[in-house]
PDB file of C-alpha atoms in Angstrom:
ATOM      1  CA  MET A  29     293.397 106.053 112.221  1.00 71.00           C
ATOM      2  CA  PRO A  30     295.214 108.196 114.815  1.00 81.00           C
ATOM      3  CA  VAL A  31     298.371 106.971 116.531  1.00 93.00           C
ATOM      4  CA  ILE A  32     297.707 104.699 119.509  1.00 96.00           C
ATOM      5  CA  ILE A  33     300.754 105.571 121.617  1.00 97.00           C
ATOM      6  CA  PRO A  34     299.947 108.371 124.091  1.00 94.00           C
ATOM      7  CA  ASP A  35     301.714 111.648 123.435  1.00 93.00           C
ATOM      8  CA  LYS A  36     303.313 111.610 126.886  1.00 93.00           C
ATOM      9  CA  GLU A  37     305.055 108.347 126.041  1.00 93.00           C
ATOM     10  CA  ILE A  38     306.768 109.829 122.987  1.00 94.00           C
ATOM     11  CA  SER A  39     308.549 112.355 125.191  1.00 90.00           C
ATOM     12  CA  LEU A  40     311.810 110.356 125.213  1.00 91.00           C
ATOM     13  CA  LEU A  41     312.307 111.311 121.561  1.00 96.00           C
ATOM     14  CA  THR A  42     313.947 114.578 120.601  1.00 96.00           C
ATOM     15  CA  LYS A  43     311.788 117.173 118.892  1.00 95.00           C
ATOM     16  CA  GLY A  44     313.060 115.989 115.513  1.00 94.00           C
ATOM     17  CA  GLY A  45     312.536 112.333 116.438  1.00 95.00           C
ATOM     18  CA  LYS A  46     308.961 113.036 117.495  1.00 96.00           C
ATOM     19  CA  GLU A  47     308.310 114.752 114.161  1.00 95.00           C
ATOM     20  CA  TYR A  48     309.645 111.671 112.339  1.00 95.00           C
ATOM     21  CA  PHE A  49     307.473 109.392 114.447  1.00 97.00           C
ATOM     22  CA  LEU A  50     304.273 111.357 113.814  1.00 97.00           C
ATOM     23  CA  GLN A  51     305.075 111.805 110.114  1.00 97.00           C
ATOM     24  CA  TRP A  52     305.689 108.139 109.398  1.00 98.00           C
ATOM     25  CA  ALA A  53     302.957 106.809 111.661  1.00 98.00           C
ATOM     26  CA  ASP A  54     300.475 109.035 109.823  1.00 97.00           C
ATOM     27  CA  PHE A  55     301.896 107.936 106.468  1.00 97.00           C
ATOM     28  CA  MET A  56     301.535 104.276 107.430  1.00 98.00           C
ATOM     29  CA  TYR A  57     297.901 104.568 108.506  1.00 97.00           C
ATOM     30  CA  ARG A  58     296.986 106.545 105.381  1.00 97.00           C
ATOM     31  CA  CYS A  59     299.006 104.853 102.659  1.00 97.00           C
ATOM     32  CA  VAL A  60     300.427 101.456 103.588  1.00 98.00           C
ATOM     33  CA  ARG A  61     298.473  98.274 102.886  1.00 98.00           C
ATOM     34  CA  PHE A  62     298.621  95.232 105.190  1.00 98.00           C
ATOM     35  CA  ASN A  63     297.771  91.700 104.085  1.00 98.00           C
ATOM     36  CA  MET A  64     296.358  91.065 107.577  1.00 97.00           C
ATOM     37  CA  PRO A  65     294.944  94.478 108.594  1.00 96.00           C
ATOM     38  CA  ASP A  66     292.870  93.035 111.451  1.00 94.00           C
ATOM     39  CA  SER A  67     295.727  91.165 113.101  1.00 93.00           C
ATOM     40  CA  GLU A  68     296.233  92.306 116.685  1.00 88.00           C
ATOM     41  CA  LEU A  69     299.797  91.005 116.633  1.00 91.00           C
ATOM     42  CA  TYR A  70     301.330  91.931 113.281  1.00 95.00           C
ATOM     43  CA  ALA A  71     299.477  94.814 111.687  1.00 96.00           C
ATOM     44  CA  ALA A  72     299.779  98.603 111.890  1.00 97.00           C
ATOM     45  CA  THR A  73     299.665  98.969 115.675  1.00 97.00           C
ATOM     46  CA  HIS A  74     302.641  96.613 116.036  1.00 97.00           C
ATOM     47  CA  CYS A  75     304.513  98.563 113.373  1.00 98.00           C
ATOM     48  CA  GLU A  76     303.737 101.837 115.154  1.00 98.00           C
ATOM     49  CA  ARG A  77     305.396 100.586 118.325  1.00 98.00           C
ATOM     50  CA  VAL A  78     308.388  99.253 116.379  1.00 98.00           C
ATOM     51  CA  LEU A  79     308.667 102.667 114.717  1.00 98.00           C
ATOM     52  CA  LEU A  80     308.861 104.330 118.130  1.00 98.00           C
ATOM     53  CA  PHE A  81     311.450 101.876 119.477  1.00 98.00           C
ATOM     54  CA  ALA A  82     313.550 102.094 116.300  1.00 98.00           C
ATOM     55  CA  LEU A  83     313.660 105.886 116.470  1.00 98.00           C
ATOM     56  CA  LEU A  84     314.513 105.860 120.167  1.00 98.00           C
ATOM     57  CA  ILE A  85     317.442 103.486 119.667  1.00 98.00           C
ATOM     58  CA  GLY A  86     318.394 105.173 116.388  1.00 98.00           C
ATOM     59  CA  GLU A  87     318.650 108.609 117.953  1.00 97.00           C
ATOM     60  CA  ASN A  88     321.258 107.238 120.341  1.00 96.00           C
ATOM     61  CA  ARG A  89     323.190 105.199 117.806  1.00 96.00           C
ATOM     62  CA  PHE A  90     323.048 107.668 114.895  1.00 97.00           C
ATOM     63  CA  THR A  91     323.171 111.092 116.513  1.00 94.00           C
ATOM     64  CA  GLY A  92     322.401 113.803 113.980  1.00 94.00           C
ATOM     65  CA  ASP A  93     321.957 111.291 111.131  1.00 97.00           C
ATOM     66  CA  SER A  94     318.475 111.987 109.758  1.00 96.00           C
ATOM     67  CA  ARG A  95     319.033 109.563 106.887  1.00 97.00           C
ATOM     68  CA  ALA A  96     319.479 106.672 109.328  1.00 98.00           C
ATOM     69  CA  LEU A  97     316.263 107.590 111.124  1.00 97.00           C
ATOM     70  CA  GLU A  98     314.334 107.703 107.862  1.00 97.00           C
ATOM     71  CA  ILE A  99     315.693 104.291 106.847  1.00 98.00           C
ATOM     72  CA  LEU A 100     314.617 102.853 110.194  1.00 98.00           C
ATOM     73  CA  ALA A 101     311.196 104.490 109.837  1.00 98.00           C
ATOM     74  CA  HIS A 102     310.659 102.958 106.405  1.00 98.00           C
ATOM     75  CA  ALA A 103     311.660  99.508 107.639  1.00 98.00           C
ATOM     76  CA  ALA A 104     309.351  99.804 110.648  1.00 98.00           C
ATOM     77  CA  VAL A 105     306.186 100.785 108.798  1.00 98.00           C
ATOM     78  CA  PHE A 106     306.567  98.254 105.968  1.00 98.00           C
ATOM     79  CA  HIS A 107     308.228  95.210 107.562  1.00 98.00           C
ATOM     80  CA  ASP A 108     305.111  93.154 108.430  1.00 98.00           C
ATOM     81  CA  THR A 109     302.828  94.295 105.610  1.00 98.00           C
ATOM     82  CA  CYS A 110     302.905  91.028 103.685  1.00 98.00           C
ATOM     83  CA  ARG A 111     302.299  88.381 106.314  1.00 97.00           C
ATOM     84  CA  PHE A 112     300.104  85.388 105.527  1.00 96.00           C
ATOM     85  CA  ASP A 113     299.737  84.176 109.137  1.00 92.00           C
ATOM     86  CA  GLU A 114     300.604  85.035 112.734  1.00 89.00           C
ATOM     87  CA  TYR A 115     303.270  82.384 113.154  1.00 87.00           C
ATOM     88  CA  LEU A 116     306.862  82.368 111.853  1.00 87.00           C
ATOM     89  CA  ASP A 117     305.817  82.856 108.221  1.00 96.00           C
ATOM     90  CA  THR A 118     309.444  82.872 107.101  1.00 95.00           C
ATOM     91  CA  GLY A 119     309.617  84.833 103.868  1.00 97.00           C
ATOM     92  CA  HIS A 120     307.239  87.609 104.852  1.00 98.00           C
ATOM     93  CA  GLY A 121     310.239  89.927 105.145  1.00 98.00           C
ATOM     94  CA  ALA A 122     311.195  89.356 101.512  1.00 98.00           C
ATOM     95  CA  ARG A 123     307.600  89.913 100.409  1.00 98.00           C
ATOM     96  CA  ALA A 124     307.468  93.149 102.397  1.00 98.00           C
ATOM     97  CA  ALA A 125     310.745  94.279 100.833  1.00 98.00           C
ATOM     98  CA  THR A 126     309.318  93.720  97.362  1.00 98.00           C
ATOM     99  CA  TYR A 127     306.142  95.588  98.268  1.00 98.00           C
ATOM    100  CA  TYR A 128     308.226  98.468  99.630  1.00 98.00           C
ATOM    101  CA  LYS A 129     310.377  98.677  96.491  1.00 98.00           C
ATOM    102  CA  ASN A 130     307.334  98.642  94.201  1.00 98.00           C
ATOM    103  CA  PHE A 131     305.562 101.182  96.417  1.00 98.00           C
ATOM    104  CA  CYS A 132     308.489 103.597  96.203  1.00 98.00           C
ATOM    105  CA  ASP A 133     308.808 103.100  92.441  1.00 97.00           C
ATOM    106  CA  ASN A 134     305.210 104.237  92.003  1.00 97.00           C
ATOM    107  CA  ALA A 135     305.003 106.994  94.628  1.00 95.00           C
ATOM    108  CA  THR A 136     306.223 110.566  94.653  1.00 92.00           C
ATOM    109  CA  ASP A 137     306.094 111.184  98.409  1.00 92.00           C
ATOM    110  CA  ILE A 138     308.567 108.560  99.625  1.00 97.00           C
ATOM    111  CA  HIS A 139     312.254 108.059  98.811  1.00 96.00           C
ATOM    112  CA  TYR A 140     313.497 104.498  98.266  1.00 98.00           C
ATOM    113  CA  TYR A 141     316.381 103.314 100.458  1.00 98.00           C
ATOM    114  CA  PRO A 142     318.073 100.003  99.576  1.00 98.00           C
ATOM    115  CA  GLU A 143     319.179  99.751 103.206  1.00 98.00           C
ATOM    116  CA  ALA A 144     315.544  99.786 104.359  1.00 98.00           C
ATOM    117  CA  GLU A 145     314.715  97.084 101.841  1.00 98.00           C
ATOM    118  CA  PHE A 146     317.477  94.865 103.235  1.00 98.00           C
ATOM    119  CA  LEU A 147     316.468  95.470 106.862  1.00 98.00           C
ATOM    120  CA  MET A 148     312.958  94.213 106.238  1.00 98.00           C
ATOM    121  CA  ARG A 149     314.038  91.512 103.776  1.00 98.00           C
ATOM    122  CA  TYR A 150     316.138  89.770 106.423  1.00 98.00           C
ATOM    123  CA  HIS A 151     314.370  90.689 109.652  1.00 97.00           C
ATOM    124  CA  ASP A 152     312.674  87.261 109.737  1.00 97.00           C
ATOM    125  CA  ARG A 153     315.908  85.378 109.033  1.00 96.00           C
ATOM    126  CA  ASP A 154     318.780  84.285 111.228  1.00 95.00           C
ATOM    127  CA  ASP A 155     321.352  87.013 111.822  1.00 96.00           C
ATOM    128  CA  SER A 156     324.062  84.997 110.107  1.00 94.00           C
ATOM    129  CA  GLU A 157     322.092  84.971 106.863  1.00 96.00           C
ATOM    130  CA  GLY A 158     321.108  88.627 107.023  1.00 96.00           C
ATOM    131  CA  LYS A 159     324.572  89.901 107.899  1.00 96.00           C
ATOM    132  CA  VAL A 160     326.288  87.863 105.194  1.00 96.00           C
ATOM    133  CA  ALA A 161     323.882  89.284 102.602  1.00 97.00           C
ATOM    134  CA  ILE A 162     324.489  92.837 103.833  1.00 97.00           C
ATOM    135  CA  LYS A 163     328.276  92.460 103.743  1.00 97.00           C
ATOM    136  CA  LYS A 164     328.114  91.014 100.245  1.00 97.00           C
ATOM    137  CA  THR A 165     325.815  93.737  98.905  1.00 97.00           C
ATOM    138  CA  PHE A 166     326.994  96.932 100.574  1.00 97.00           C
ATOM    139  CA  GLY A 167     330.766  96.505 100.582  1.00 95.00           C
ATOM    140  CA  ASN A 168     332.463  99.489 102.231  1.00 95.00           C
ATOM    141  CA  SER A 169     329.122 100.711 103.593  1.00 96.00           C
ATOM    142  CA  ALA A 170     328.295  97.385 105.222  1.00 98.00           C
ATOM    143  CA  VAL A 171     329.314  98.440 108.743  1.00 97.00           C
ATOM    144  CA  TYR A 172     326.762 101.248 108.654  1.00 98.00           C
ATOM    145  CA  VAL A 173     324.014  98.968 107.345  1.00 98.00           C
ATOM    146  CA  LEU A 174     324.850  96.293 109.931  1.00 98.00           C
ATOM    147  CA  GLN A 175     324.388  98.875 112.667  1.00 98.00           C
ATOM    148  CA  LEU A 176     320.992  99.770 111.210  1.00 98.00           C
ATOM    149  CA  TYR A 177     320.148  96.072 111.060  1.00 98.00           C
ATOM    150  CA  ASP A 178     320.973  95.579 114.755  1.00 98.00           C
ATOM    151  CA  VAL A 179     318.877  98.582 115.749  1.00 98.00           C
ATOM    152  CA  PHE A 180     315.893  97.489 113.694  1.00 98.00           C
ATOM    153  CA  LYS A 181     315.972  93.860 114.843  1.00 98.00           C
ATOM    154  CA  ASP A 182     316.117  95.002 118.473  1.00 98.00           C
ATOM    155  CA  ALA A 183     313.255  97.470 117.954  1.00 98.00           C
ATOM    156  CA  ASP A 184     311.114  94.677 116.520  1.00 98.00           C
ATOM    157  CA  ALA A 185     312.102  92.397 119.400  1.00 97.00           C
ATOM    158  CA  LEU A 186     311.163  94.985 122.042  1.00 97.00           C
ATOM    159  CA  ASP A 187     307.538  94.715 120.951  1.00 97.00           C
ATOM    160  CA  ARG A 188     307.544  91.015 121.770  1.00 94.00           C
ATOM    161  CA  TRP A 189     306.181  92.052 125.164  1.00 93.00           C
ATOM    162  CA  ARG A 190     302.811  91.741 123.397  1.00 93.00           C
ATOM    163  CA  LEU A 191     303.441  87.976 123.463  1.00 88.00           C
ATOM    164  CA  GLY A 192     303.753  87.996 127.252  1.00 85.00           C
ATOM    165  CA  HIS A 193     306.761  87.184 129.412  1.00 79.00           C
ATOM    166  CA  TYR A 194     307.624  84.159 127.267  1.00 74.00           C
ATOM    167  CA  GLY A 195     307.934  86.287 124.150  1.00 81.00           C
ATOM    168  CA  ILE A 196     310.989  88.352 125.043  1.00 88.00           C
ATOM    169  CA  ASP A 197     314.525  87.472 126.136  1.00 89.00           C
ATOM    170  CA  ALA A 198     316.916  90.375 126.676  1.00 89.00           C
ATOM    171  CA  ARG A 199     319.928  88.079 126.352  1.00 91.00           C
ATOM    172  CA  PHE A 200     319.460  88.141 122.599  1.00 93.00           C
ATOM    173  CA  PHE A 201     319.421  91.915 122.162  1.00 97.00           C
ATOM    174  CA  ARG A 202     322.180  93.274 119.959  1.00 97.00           C
ATOM    175  CA  THR A 203     322.391  96.769 121.457  1.00 97.00           C
ATOM    176  CA  ASP A 204     322.663  98.111 125.001  1.00 96.00           C
ATOM    177  CA  ASN A 205     320.135 100.779 124.043  1.00 96.00           C
ATOM    178  CA  ALA A 206     317.457  98.115 123.614  1.00 97.00           C
ATOM    179  CA  ARG A 207     318.239  96.604 127.016  1.00 96.00           C
ATOM    180  CA  HIS A 208     317.804 100.019 128.609  1.00 96.00           C
ATOM    181  CA  LEU A 209     314.372 100.331 126.961  1.00 97.00           C
ATOM    182  CA  LEU A 210     313.078  96.986 128.190  1.00 96.00           C
ATOM    183  CA  ASP A 211     310.820  98.339 130.962  1.00 95.00           C
ATOM    184  CA  TYR A 212     309.713 101.267 128.812  1.00 97.00           C
ATOM    185  CA  ALA A 213     308.714  98.916 125.978  1.00 96.00           C
ATOM    186  CA  LYS A 214     306.733  96.773 128.410  1.00 95.00           C
ATOM    187  CA  LYS A 215     304.861  99.875 129.581  1.00 96.00           C
ATOM    188  CA  ILE A 216     304.078 100.926 125.996  1.00 97.00           C
ATOM    189  CA  VAL A 217     302.716  97.470 125.176  1.00 95.00           C
ATOM    190  CA  GLU A 218     300.598  97.384 128.320  1.00 94.00           C
ATOM    191  CA  GLU A 219     299.111 100.763 127.382  1.00 95.00           C
ATOM    192  CA  THR A 220     298.307  99.842 123.791  1.00 95.00           C
ATOM    193  CA  VAL A 221     297.533  96.100 123.720  1.00 91.00           C
ATOM    194  CA  PRO A 222     294.442  94.601 125.435  1.00 88.00           C
ATOM    195  CA  GLU A 223     295.510  92.788 128.625  1.00 87.00           C
ATOM    196  CA  GLU A 224     293.283  89.829 127.787  1.00 87.00           C
ATOM    197  CA  LEU A 225     295.068  89.352 124.466  1.00 86.00           C
ATOM    198  CA  ILE A 226     298.496  89.301 126.134  1.00 87.00           C
ATOM    199  CA  GLN A 227     297.300  86.809 128.756  1.00 86.00           C
ATOM    200  CA  ASN A 228     295.778  84.505 126.140  1.00 83.00           C
ATOM    201  CA  ILE A 229     298.955  84.496 124.049  1.00 82.00           C
ATOM    202  CA  GLU A 230     301.101  83.921 127.132  1.00 80.00           C
ATOM    203  CA  CYS A 231     299.004  80.900 128.093  1.00 80.00           C
ATOM    204  CA  LEU A 232     299.200  79.515 124.569  1.00 76.00           C
ATOM    205  CA  ILE A 233     302.994  79.857 124.441  1.00 71.00           C
ATOM    206  CA  LYS A 234     303.293  78.246 127.877  1.00 68.00           C
ATOM    207  CA  GLN A 235     301.228  75.265 126.694  1.00 68.00           C
ATOM    208  CA  LEU A 236     303.377  74.881 123.579  1.00 61.00           C
ATOM    209  CA  LYS A 237     306.548  74.977 125.679  1.00 58.00           C
ATOM    210  CA  LEU A 238     305.206  72.236 127.965  1.00 56.00           C
ATOM    211  CA  GLN A 239     304.223  70.102 124.979  1.00 58.00           C
ATOM    212  CA  ASN A 240     307.700  70.396 123.488  1.00 56.00           C
ATOM    213  CA  LYS A 241     309.571  69.355 126.643  1.00 54.00           C
TER     214      LYS A 241
END
């Protein structure tokens, strides 16, 4: 399957960033397995957009650090592979991390990064839990991994535009870079997600909010 994001919309990336995006998007569509491949919310197309947002923020936060970009790319393409449903499904991050580790152990064309495993393992958990685990595991390197964590969580959050206006709240972003990409992310979602799907999800979330008042 070819990438869904128009080439003109990838122009914010540097030449190297665009190469990373195309490389890992292609790798994902060819090699990565999703438990829910037909999901319009949490399968490969979602991960493609998160990949783009992660690289855009990463290029600003980790200038010249190709290793950081590759870690973010790995986390993006694997993070929602092992979902069982389209709701919270807490624990899908840990399942994805295990799948990623096993995938790397048995492949010759992808390098395993423990940082990427931790980003996806805790992306569906509260920040307090994820950051404590990172500090405990990575010691002197924890600051670097925490920065990667913030970038990845914000990249994932930017794609919540697919859930409509109720799905995204910029007050909870961890990086200024993500706030600056808010309108851009909305445009990308509008160009790659059926409008009817967004409207239906928005109505559903609105109904749930009214029921819980």
